[in-house]
Amino acid sequence: MKKFEHVNRVLSMSNGEISIRGWVYRKRGSDNVLFIIVRDVTGIIQCVISKNDVSEHVWKNANKLYIESSLEVKGKIHKDSRAPGGTELIVTELTPISIGEPFRISKDFSTEFLLDNRHLWLRSQKITNVLKARHYVSNYIREFLDSKGFYEVVPPIIVKNECEGGSHMFEVNYFGEKAYLSESGQLYGEALIYSLERIYVWAPSFRAEKSRTVRHLAEYWHIEPEMAWYSHEDNIKLQEEMIEHVVQKFVDEHNDILERFNRDPKILKKVKAPFDRITYDQMVDRLQSMDIKFEWGDDPGADEEKALTQELDKPLIIEKYPRGMKAFYMRPDPSNPKYVLNDDILAPEGHGEIIGGSERIWKLEELLDAMKQFNLDPKDPSYSWYVDLRRFGSVPHSGFGLGLERFIKWLLNLDHIRDAIPFPRVINRVYP
Ligand code: 4AD
Ligand code: MG
């Protein structure tokens, strides 16, 4: 985008003329002149077609084009401060590639209509820019983890166990046997630290939560680092550094994308480690002092998260939740086993939780104890392999999960998480 903006991908250049190809983005004109804005992946350029300067054939073809028709055009580059981007193309030749039908998205921009036509709405400047941002963010995450000695691994997607509790899992008929779509690759990631030490799972996770919110997808992309020898403190430090790295790099290299989302880079520049950190108990106090009805033992929802972060520039870390509220694998705090060594990171400006992580129980007896409390059978083959990991050279370890779409939603300040993924899966939609 940056390098080629408003120049478009040039196919050929000869005698001072260039050829480009792309799609009709906008079209307007009069009896004698047509202005066709052509878009390609690099940006847009205005193409000017004057009836008197082109053949009759070109003029006729140009008039037949619809929004989103594909075409190739040839002409001379002309600097004009009035043209979008400051440059236009004075057309000499024009070849429609596919004129097609009148574009379906013209007047009706209702959310449902755009979602029904997602396969076409993906061409919009908005979604195009989100998807570019997503690509860059993914690169920065990989680059960061790679620099810290991590290996990327893949987990199975069809599983028999519950990582985060089974109430929100999609069932799969696995050759007549009941299985699920994985809600987290973490347990499998843990098995891989005994050889690779620092790994990250990059895979989709599935959540059958019946929540119709602006931050829940039924299928989202989950990045889950897992690290041998990392303590709770090491884990938090890594999360902070990763977020800082990605945000700072993005601001430095893709200010143009931020501008399109009216995102002030100065605010994002403040996202520097360390972040503010409070315990679960302190969060309860803070919420109560804001006159929000919230009892010890409650899980903060969207409203509470908003209240806690809407005035903040930096993410907020909430650590040490009461044990029974979180997953079975989290290590109780040795200095107060009523709590676990976990942390959630809330994005600022009310965007909500982007990371959930913890130190893991690594001693066999402690794990058996926890599984009993959570009614999980350590002999069940769905879990026995996980228990085994504590039998053979177990080590202290920690990890976390970042929801990629949640992160993008915050970075670009999107209203809804569905715009952070090309084909969103939400409660009432499984197509296109
Ligand atoms: O907090 P969660 O449920 O934690 C886990 O799954 C752990 N096993 C992660 C780990 O320690 N390896 O999910 C982690 C993150 C959340 O913080 C959020 O960013 C994202 O996954 N997430 C969702 N994103 C979109 N839609 C949903 N329904 C999501 N549920 C969780
Ligand atoms: Mg969570």
mmCIF file of C-alpha atoms and ligand atoms in Angstrom, residues 326 344 353 356, ligand 2:
data_model
loop_
_atom_site.group_PDB
_atom_site.id
_atom_site.type_symbol
_atom_site.label_atom_id
_atom_site.label_comp_id
_atom_site.label_asym_id
_atom_site.label_seq_id
_atom_site.Cartn_x
_atom_site.Cartn_y
_atom_site.Cartn_z
ATOM 1 C CA LYS A 326 -10.852 -20.222 36.291
ATOM 2 C CA ASP A 344 -6.190 -11.380 31.834
ATOM 3 C CA GLU A 353 -10.142 -8.942 27.167
ATOM 4 C CA GLY A 356 -5.926 -14.834 29.037
HETATM 5 MG MG MG B 2 -10.509 -15.476 29.284
#
